Coordinates of C-alpha atoms in Angstrom, one line a residue:
X688 CA -43.8 62.4 9.7
X689 CA -42.1 60.0 10.9
X690 CA -44.4 56.8 10.0
X691 CA -43.9 58.2 6.2
X692 CA -40.0 57.7 6.8
X693 CA -39.2 54.7 8.9
X694 CA -40.0 52.0 6.7
X695 CA -39.0 54.0 3.6
X696 CA -35.6 51.4 3.1
X697 CA -38.3 48.4 4.4
X698 CA -39.7 48.7 0.9
X699 CA -37.7 50.5 -1.0
X700 CA -38.0 47.3 -3.4
X701 CA -41.5 49.6 -5.2
X702 CA -39.5 52.0 -6.5
X703 CA -36.1 51.3 -6.8
X704 CA -36.3 47.2 -7.0
X705 CA -32.7 46.9 -9.7
X706 CA -30.6 49.6 -8.3
X707 CA -31.0 48.3 -4.5
X708 CA -30.1 45.0 -5.5
X709 CA -27.1 46.3 -7.1
X710 CA -26.5 48.8 -4.3
X711 CA -25.8 46.3 -1.6
X712 CA -24.1 43.8 -4.1
X713 CA -26.9 41.0 -4.0
X714 CA -28.8 39.6 -6.8
X715 CA -32.1 39.9 -7.5
X716 CA -33.0 36.1 -6.1
X717 CA -31.0 37.2 -3.3
X718 CA -33.3 40.4 -2.5
X719 CA -36.6 38.9 -3.4
X720 CA -35.9 36.0 -0.2
X721 CA -34.8 38.9 2.1
X722 CA -37.6 40.7 2.1
X723 CA -39.9 37.4 2.0
X724 CA -38.3 37.1 5.5
X725 CA -39.1 41.1 6.6
X726 CA -42.4 39.9 5.4
X727 CA -42.7 36.9 8.1
X728 CA -41.0 38.5 10.6
X729 CA -43.7 41.1 10.6
X730 CA -46.5 38.4 10.6
X731 CA -45.4 37.2 13.7
X732 CA -45.1 41.5 15.5
X733 CA -48.3 41.7 14.6
X734 CA -49.4 39.7 17.0
X735 CA -46.4 40.3 19.2
X736 CA -45.6 43.9 18.9
X737 CA -49.2 45.7 21.6
X738 CA -47.3 43.3 24.5
X739 CA -44.7 46.4 23.8
X740 CA -47.2 48.9 23.6
X741 CA -49.4 48.2 26.5
X742 CA -45.8 48.0 28.4
X743 CA -43.7 50.4 27.8
X744 CA -44.0 54.4 27.6
X745 CA -45.7 54.6 23.5
X746 CA -43.4 57.9 23.4
X747 CA -40.6 56.2 24.6
X748 CA -41.2 52.5 22.0
X749 CA -41.7 55.6 18.4
X750 CA -38.0 57.0 19.6
X751 CA -36.9 53.2 20.3
X752 CA -37.5 52.6 16.6
X753 CA -37.4 55.4 14.6
X754 CA -33.5 55.1 16.1
X755 CA -33.5 51.7 15.9
X756 CA -33.9 51.9 12.3
X757 CA -32.0 54.9 11.3
X758 CA -28.8 52.7 13.3
X759 CA -30.1 49.8 10.1
X760 CA -30.4 51.8 7.5
X761 CA -26.8 53.0 8.0
X762 CA -25.6 49.6 8.8
X763 CA -27.1 48.6 5.3
X764 CA -26.0 51.4 3.3
X765 CA -22.7 49.7 3.6
X766 CA -23.3 46.8 1.8
X767 CA -22.4 44.3 4.8
X768 CA -23.5 41.1 2.5
X769 CA -26.9 38.7 2.3
X770 CA -26.8 37.6 6.1
X771 CA -25.8 41.1 7.0
X772 CA -28.5 42.3 5.5
X773 CA -30.6 39.3 6.1
X774 CA -31.0 40.5 9.5
X775 CA -30.3 43.4 9.6
X776 CA -34.1 43.5 7.7
X777 CA -35.8 40.6 10.2
X778 CA -34.8 43.3 12.9
X779 CA -36.0 46.1 11.0
X780 CA -39.7 44.6 10.8
X781 CA -39.6 44.4 14.7
X782 CA -39.0 47.6 15.4
X783 CA -41.2 48.8 12.8
X784 CA -44.0 47.1 13.1
X785 CA -43.3 45.4 17.2
X786 CA -42.0 48.6 18.1
X787 CA -43.1 51.8 16.6
X788 CA -46.6 51.0 15.0
X789 CA -48.9 49.9 18.3
X790 CA -47.0 51.9 19.9
X791 CA -48.1 55.0 17.3
X792 CA -51.4 54.0 17.1
X793 CA -52.4 54.7 20.8
X794 CA -49.9 57.4 20.5
X795 CA -52.0 59.2 18.4
X796 CA -54.6 58.0 20.4
X797 CA -53.7 60.2 23.3
X798 CA -52.9 63.3 21.7
X799 CA -57.0 63.5 22.4
X800 CA -60.1 62.2 23.5
X801 CA -63.2 60.4 21.6
X802 CA -64.4 62.9 19.9
X803 CA -60.9 63.8 18.7
X804 CA -59.7 60.3 16.9
X805 CA -61.1 60.5 13.5
X806 CA -59.7 63.7 13.0
X807 CA -56.3 63.0 14.4
X808 CA -55.7 59.4 12.5
X809 CA -56.6 61.4 8.8
X810 CA -53.8 63.7 9.6
X811 CA -51.7 61.1 10.0
X812 CA -52.9 59.2 7.6
X813 CA -52.1 62.4 5.7
X814 CA -49.4 63.7 7.1
X815 CA -48.3 60.4 6.4
X816 CA -48.9 59.9 2.4
X817 CA -47.4 64.0 1.9
X818 CA -43.8 62.9 3.6
X819 CA -43.2 59.8 2.4
X820 CA -44.4 61.6 -1.6
X821 CA -42.2 64.1 -1.0
X822 CA -38.8 62.5 0.3
X823 CA -40.1 59.8 -2.4
X824 CA -39.6 62.4 -5.2
X825 CA -36.1 63.3 -4.2
X826 CA -35.1 60.1 -3.4
X827 CA -36.3 59.5 -7.7
X828 CA -33.9 62.8 -8.7
X829 CA -31.2 62.2 -6.5
X830 CA -31.1 58.3 -7.8
X831 CA -31.6 60.4 -11.8
X832 CA -28.4 62.1 -11.3
X833 CA -26.3 59.7 -9.5
X834 CA -22.9 58.6 -11.5
X835 CA -25.3 55.6 -10.9
X836 CA -28.1 53.9 -9.8
X837 CA -26.9 51.6 -7.2
X838 CA -25.3 54.3 -6.1
X839 CA -28.0 56.6 -5.8
X840 CA -29.6 54.5 -4.1
X841 CA -26.8 53.5 -1.7
X842 CA -27.1 57.7 -0.4
X843 CA -30.8 57.4 -0.6
X844 CA -31.0 54.9 1.8
X845 CA -27.8 57.2 4.2
X846 CA -30.1 59.6 4.3
X847 CA -33.9 57.8 5.5
X848 CA -31.7 56.5 8.0
X849 CA -30.5 60.0 8.8
X850 CA -34.0 61.3 9.2
X851 CA -34.9 58.0 11.3
X852 CA -32.4 59.4 14.0
X853 CA -33.6 63.4 13.7
X854 CA -37.5 62.3 13.6
X855 CA -36.7 60.4 17.2
X856 CA -35.0 63.0 18.3
X857 CA -38.5 65.3 17.3
X858 CA -40.4 62.9 18.9
X859 CA -38.2 62.1 22.1
X860 CA -38.2 65.8 22.9
X861 CA -41.5 68.0 21.5
X862 CA -43.8 65.2 22.6
X863 CA -45.8 65.5 25.2
X864 CA -47.1 62.5 26.9
X865 CA -48.4 64.6 30.3
X866 CA -52.3 64.4 29.2
X867 CA -53.8 62.1 30.8
X868 CA -57.4 62.0 31.0
X869 CA -59.8 60.2 31.0
X870 CA -61.5 59.9 27.8
X871 CA -59.0 58.3 25.8
X872 CA -60.3 54.9 25.7
X873 CA -58.0 54.4 22.1
X874 CA -55.3 55.2 23.5
X875 CA -55.9 53.7 26.3
X876 CA -57.4 49.6 26.1
X877 CA -55.6 47.2 25.4
X878 CA -53.5 46.2 22.8
X879 CA -52.4 43.2 23.5
X880 CA -54.3 40.7 21.2
X881 CA -54.7 37.2 23.8
X882 CA -55.0 33.4 22.6
X883 CA -58.7 33.0 23.9
X884 CA -59.0 36.3 21.5
X885 CA -57.9 34.5 18.7
X886 CA -59.2 31.7 19.4
X887 CA -62.3 33.6 19.3
X888 CA -61.6 35.0 15.7
X889 CA -60.7 31.6 14.3
X890 CA -64.1 30.5 14.6
X891 CA -66.0 33.9 13.4
X892 CA -66.6 33.2 10.0
X893 CA -66.7 36.9 9.0
X894 CA -62.7 36.7 10.0
X895 CA -61.6 34.5 7.1
X896 CA -63.8 35.9 4.4
X897 CA -61.9 39.4 5.4
X898 CA -58.6 37.7 6.0
X899 CA -58.6 36.4 2.6
X900 CA -60.2 39.2 1.0
X901 CA -57.5 41.4 1.7
X902 CA -54.9 39.2 1.1
X903 CA -56.1 38.6 -2.5
X904 CA -56.2 42.9 -3.0
X905 CA -52.3 42.7 -0.7
X906 CA -51.0 40.1 -3.2
X907 CA -51.1 43.1 -5.9
X908 CA -49.8 45.4 -3.5
X909 CA -46.6 43.4 -3.0
X910 CA -46.0 42.5 -6.6
X911 CA -46.3 46.8 -8.0
X912 CA -42.3 46.8 -7.0
X913 CA -41.8 44.2 -10.2
X914 CA -43.4 46.1 -12.6
X915 CA -40.9 48.9 -12.7
X916 CA -38.0 46.1 -14.4
X917 CA -40.9 45.7 -17.1
X918 CA -41.3 48.6 -18.1
X919 CA -38.0 49.4 -18.4
X920 CA -36.9 46.2 -19.5
X921 CA -39.7 45.2 -22.0
X922 CA -41.8 48.5 -22.3
X923 CA -38.1 51.3 -22.8
X924 CA -39.6 53.0 -20.3
X925 CA -36.1 55.1 -19.7
X926 CA -34.6 54.2 -15.9
X927 CA -34.7 57.5 -14.3
X928 CA -38.4 58.2 -15.6
X929 CA -39.1 55.0 -14.2
X930 CA -38.3 55.4 -10.5
X931 CA -40.8 58.8 -10.9
X932 CA -42.9 56.9 -12.2
X933 CA -42.4 54.3 -9.4
X934 CA -42.3 57.0 -7.1
X935 CA -46.0 58.3 -8.0
X936 CA -47.0 54.3 -8.5
X937 CA -46.2 54.2 -4.2
X938 CA -46.7 57.5 -2.6
X939 CA -49.3 59.4 -4.7
X940 CA -52.0 57.0 -4.6
X941 CA -51.1 56.0 -1.2
X942 CA -52.9 59.7 0.1
X943 CA -55.5 60.5 -3.7
X944 CA -56.9 57.0 -4.2
X945 CA -57.0 55.9 -0.1
X946 CA -59.5 58.6 0.8
X947 CA -61.3 57.9 -2.3
X948 CA -62.6 55.2 -1.8
X949 CA -63.9 55.6 1.9
X950 CA -65.9 58.5 -0.3
X951 CA -67.6 55.9 -2.8
X952 CA -68.8 53.6 0.0
X953 CA -69.3 55.9 2.3
X954 CA -71.8 57.8 -0.8
X955 CA -72.6 55.5 -3.0
X956 CA -72.2 51.8 -2.6
X957 CA -72.6 52.2 1.5
X958 CA -71.3 48.6 1.9
X959 CA -67.4 48.1 2.5
X960 CA -67.9 44.8 0.3
X961 CA -69.4 45.8 -2.4
X962 CA -66.8 48.1 -2.9
X963 CA -63.7 45.9 -2.7
X964 CA -66.1 43.5 -5.6
X965 CA -65.7 46.5 -8.1
X966 CA -61.9 46.9 -7.5
X967 CA -61.8 43.2 -7.7
X968 CA -63.5 43.7 -11.1
X969 CA -61.2 46.5 -12.1
X970 CA -57.7 44.5 -11.2
X971 CA -58.9 41.4 -12.5
X972 CA -59.4 43.5 -16.2
X973 CA -55.8 45.0 -16.0
X974 CA -55.1 41.5 -15.5
X975 CA -55.6 40.2 -18.2
X976 CA -54.9 43.3 -20.5
X977 CA -50.9 42.9 -19.0
X978 CA -50.7 39.3 -20.8
X979 CA -53.0 39.9 -24.0
X980 CA -50.7 43.5 -23.9
X981 CA -47.8 43.4 -26.7
X982 CA -45.0 43.9 -24.7
X983 CA -42.7 46.1 -27.0
X984 CA -41.2 49.9 -27.2
X985 CA -44.3 51.3 -29.1
X986 CA -47.3 50.1 -26.1
X987 CA -44.7 51.8 -23.6
X988 CA -47.4 54.3 -22.3
X989 CA -50.1 51.7 -22.7
X990 CA -48.6 49.2 -20.3
X991 CA -48.2 53.1 -18.0
X992 CA -51.0 54.1 -17.7
X993 CA -52.7 50.4 -17.2
X994 CA -50.3 49.8 -14.8
X995 CA -52.0 53.5 -13.0
X996 CA -55.5 51.7 -13.6
X997 CA -53.5 49.2 -11.7
X998 CA -52.8 51.3 -8.6
X999 CA -56.1 52.9 -8.7
X1000 CA -57.9 49.9 -7.6
X1001 CA -54.9 49.0 -5.3
X1002 CA -54.6 51.3 -3.2
X1003 CA -58.6 52.5 -3.1
X1004 CA -58.7 49.3 -1.6
X1005 CA -56.1 50.1 1.8
X1006 CA -57.9 52.9 2.1
X1007 CA -61.0 50.2 2.8
X1008 CA -59.8 47.5 3.7
X1009 CA -60.7 46.9 7.7
X1010 CA -64.4 48.9 7.1
X1011 CA -65.9 45.6 7.2
X1012 CA -65.2 44.8 10.6
X1013 CA -67.4 47.6 12.2
X1014 CA -69.8 46.6 9.2
X1015 CA -70.2 43.8 9.9
X1016 CA -70.6 44.7 13.6
X1017 CA -68.4 42.2 15.3
X1018 CA -68.4 42.5 18.9
X1019 CA -66.2 45.5 20.6
X1020 CA -64.2 42.8 22.8
X1021 CA -63.6 40.6 19.9
X1022 CA -62.6 43.2 17.6
X1023 CA -58.5 42.7 18.2
X1024 CA -58.2 39.1 18.2
X1025 CA -60.1 39.5 14.8
X1026 CA -57.8 42.5 13.9
X1027 CA -54.9 40.6 14.2
X1028 CA -55.7 37.3 12.9
X1029 CA -57.3 38.7 9.8
X1030 CA -53.5 40.5 9.5
X1031 CA -52.1 37.5 10.1
X1032 CA -53.8 35.9 7.1
X1033 CA -54.1 39.2 5.0
X1034 CA -50.2 39.7 4.8
X1035 CA -49.1 36.1 4.0
X1036 CA -47.9 37.5 1.0
X1037 CA -45.6 39.5 2.5
X1038 CA -44.1 35.8 3.0
X1039 CA -43.8 34.6 0.0
X1040 CA -44.5 37.1 -2.8
X1041 CA -41.1 38.7 -3.6
X1042 CA -39.3 36.0 -3.3
X1043 CA -41.0 34.1 -5.9
X1044 CA -41.6 37.1 -8.2
X1045 CA -38.4 37.6 -8.3
X1046 CA -37.9 34.2 -9.1
X1047 CA -40.5 34.6 -12.5
X1048 CA -39.0 37.5 -13.4
X1049 CA -35.2 37.1 -13.5
X1050 CA -33.0 39.9 -13.3
X1051 CA -32.1 41.2 -16.9
X1052 CA -30.1 43.6 -15.5
X1053 CA -27.7 41.2 -13.4
X1054 CA -23.9 40.6 -16.3
X1055 CA -24.3 38.3 -17.3
X1056 CA -28.6 38.7 -17.0
X1057 CA -30.6 36.5 -15.7
X1058 CA -33.4 35.0 -17.4
X1059 CA -37.6 34.4 -16.6
X1060 CA -38.2 30.3 -14.2
X1061 CA -41.5 29.7 -15.3
X1062 CA -43.6 31.9 -17.5
X1063 CA -42.3 34.6 -16.6
X1064 CA -44.4 37.6 -16.2
X1065 CA -47.2 35.6 -18.1
X1066 CA -47.0 33.5 -14.9
X1067 CA -47.5 36.2 -12.5
X1068 CA -50.6 37.5 -14.1
X1069 CA -51.8 35.2 -14.7
X1070 CA -51.6 34.9 -10.9
X1071 CA -52.6 37.8 -10.1
X1072 CA -56.4 37.5 -12.5
X1073 CA -56.3 34.3 -10.2
X1074 CA -56.1 36.2 -6.9
X1075 CA -58.6 39.2 -8.3
X1076 CA -61.0 35.9 -9.5
X1077 CA -60.7 34.5 -5.4
X1078 CA -61.3 38.5 -4.1
X1079 CA -64.4 38.6 -6.7
X1080 CA -65.5 35.4 -4.5
X1081 CA -64.6 36.4 -1.4
X1082 CA -65.9 39.6 -1.2
X1083 CA -69.4 38.4 -3.1
X1084 CA -69.9 35.2 -0.2
X1085 CA -69.4 38.3 2.3
X1086 CA -71.9 40.1 0.9
X1087 CA -74.3 37.2 1.2
X1088 CA -73.5 36.0 4.7
X1089 CA -74.3 39.8 5.2
X1090 CA -77.7 39.7 3.7
X1091 CA -78.6 36.6 5.0
X1092 CA -77.9 37.1 9.2
X1093 CA -79.6 41.2 8.1
X1094 CA -83.2 38.7 6.2
X1095 CA -82.9 36.6 9.6
X1096 CA -83.0 39.4 12.0
X1097 CA -85.5 41.2 10.4
X1098 CA -87.2 38.5 10.1
X1099 CA -87.2 37.6 14.1
X1100 CA -87.5 41.6 14.6
X1101 CA -92.1 41.5 14.8
X1102 CA -92.3 37.9 16.5
X1103 CA -90.5 38.9 18.9
X1104 CA -92.3 42.0 19.1
X1105 CA -95.8 40.1 19.3
X1106 CA -97.5 40.4 22.6
X1107 CA -97.7 36.0 23.8
X1108 CA -102.1 36.1 23.2
X1109 CA -103.4 34.7 26.5
X1110 CA -105.6 31.3 27.3

């Protein structure tokens, strides 16, 4: 449940983009720049976070990450200006991605032995999705009924901060770390990714194929929040309804489409790259349709339906991002380095795309309104179409490389078992 709270303010733009910038007394461009800085620090923390998880008790790190985030949430709610908000978001990345996330994974793993890991982490994702959805709908109602949306967002950020402190206390007082059986390798293995592991990962062709594949899909995920002003100002969807749509887009699809994608991979395609290739094809079609769909109120609900279809493709993909690592049989002693480097590549859009998207779409809610730049939404959808086509290319290459490996292995197997003739 704490996982459904701690990242809410950092990613509040997915639901309340314009109102959050207004609440923080920032321009849309300044807010986009701040989110990009958060993304840069978070990428660094993906590599450094394991060091903390290996050296300090997981429960203490989880509680510290929650409490630290709660304090930062309450500070951000004071609208401390550009510099203060920037520093707070950078520290939020340290607390969430550096301290909390790797410690959370280790703490959950310690709750059971090797045979229970799938169920534990499945329950983690389910509880996270349900919590995010419930809190998201309450937040949407709060913002919709407030005197102004900006005032509602300010109170929502305060509520998230208080909840972070509540969950920090619950974790500290009720999580039991005393169970340390010998049958918990998932929890007790080192989380730190060494330079040697990263170097070996960099020489593995699958690292780049998987990392670039996830990066292309993550471009879609990162830009989903920027559909809100499109729906409101171009398609005439009411501001209060846009908040509800944002909650459905961000949280409902998270816990509904993710597991569904995993089932389809297991039962239908039996290959993650094949499944992702179909998802990229759907994303390409959606981006192309947004390019040609007239931006008028007459097509408002068509745009909403098309956006939900795109969300289905994106969140179904998110549920199986890293399954390819196991499918291509990367050795266990190399997986930490591969996953670390893949994460660094995959989440690069967080470091530049929020700032770039804010420049593209401008800020129609500002006074005076900030116009679109560089082609606006048209450029954004062209960018997404290109990302989908590159994703199709990378998944196709992954499938072909894997098939060649399996074919070579099958051809070598009979030769290896044929007895050497005697003379």
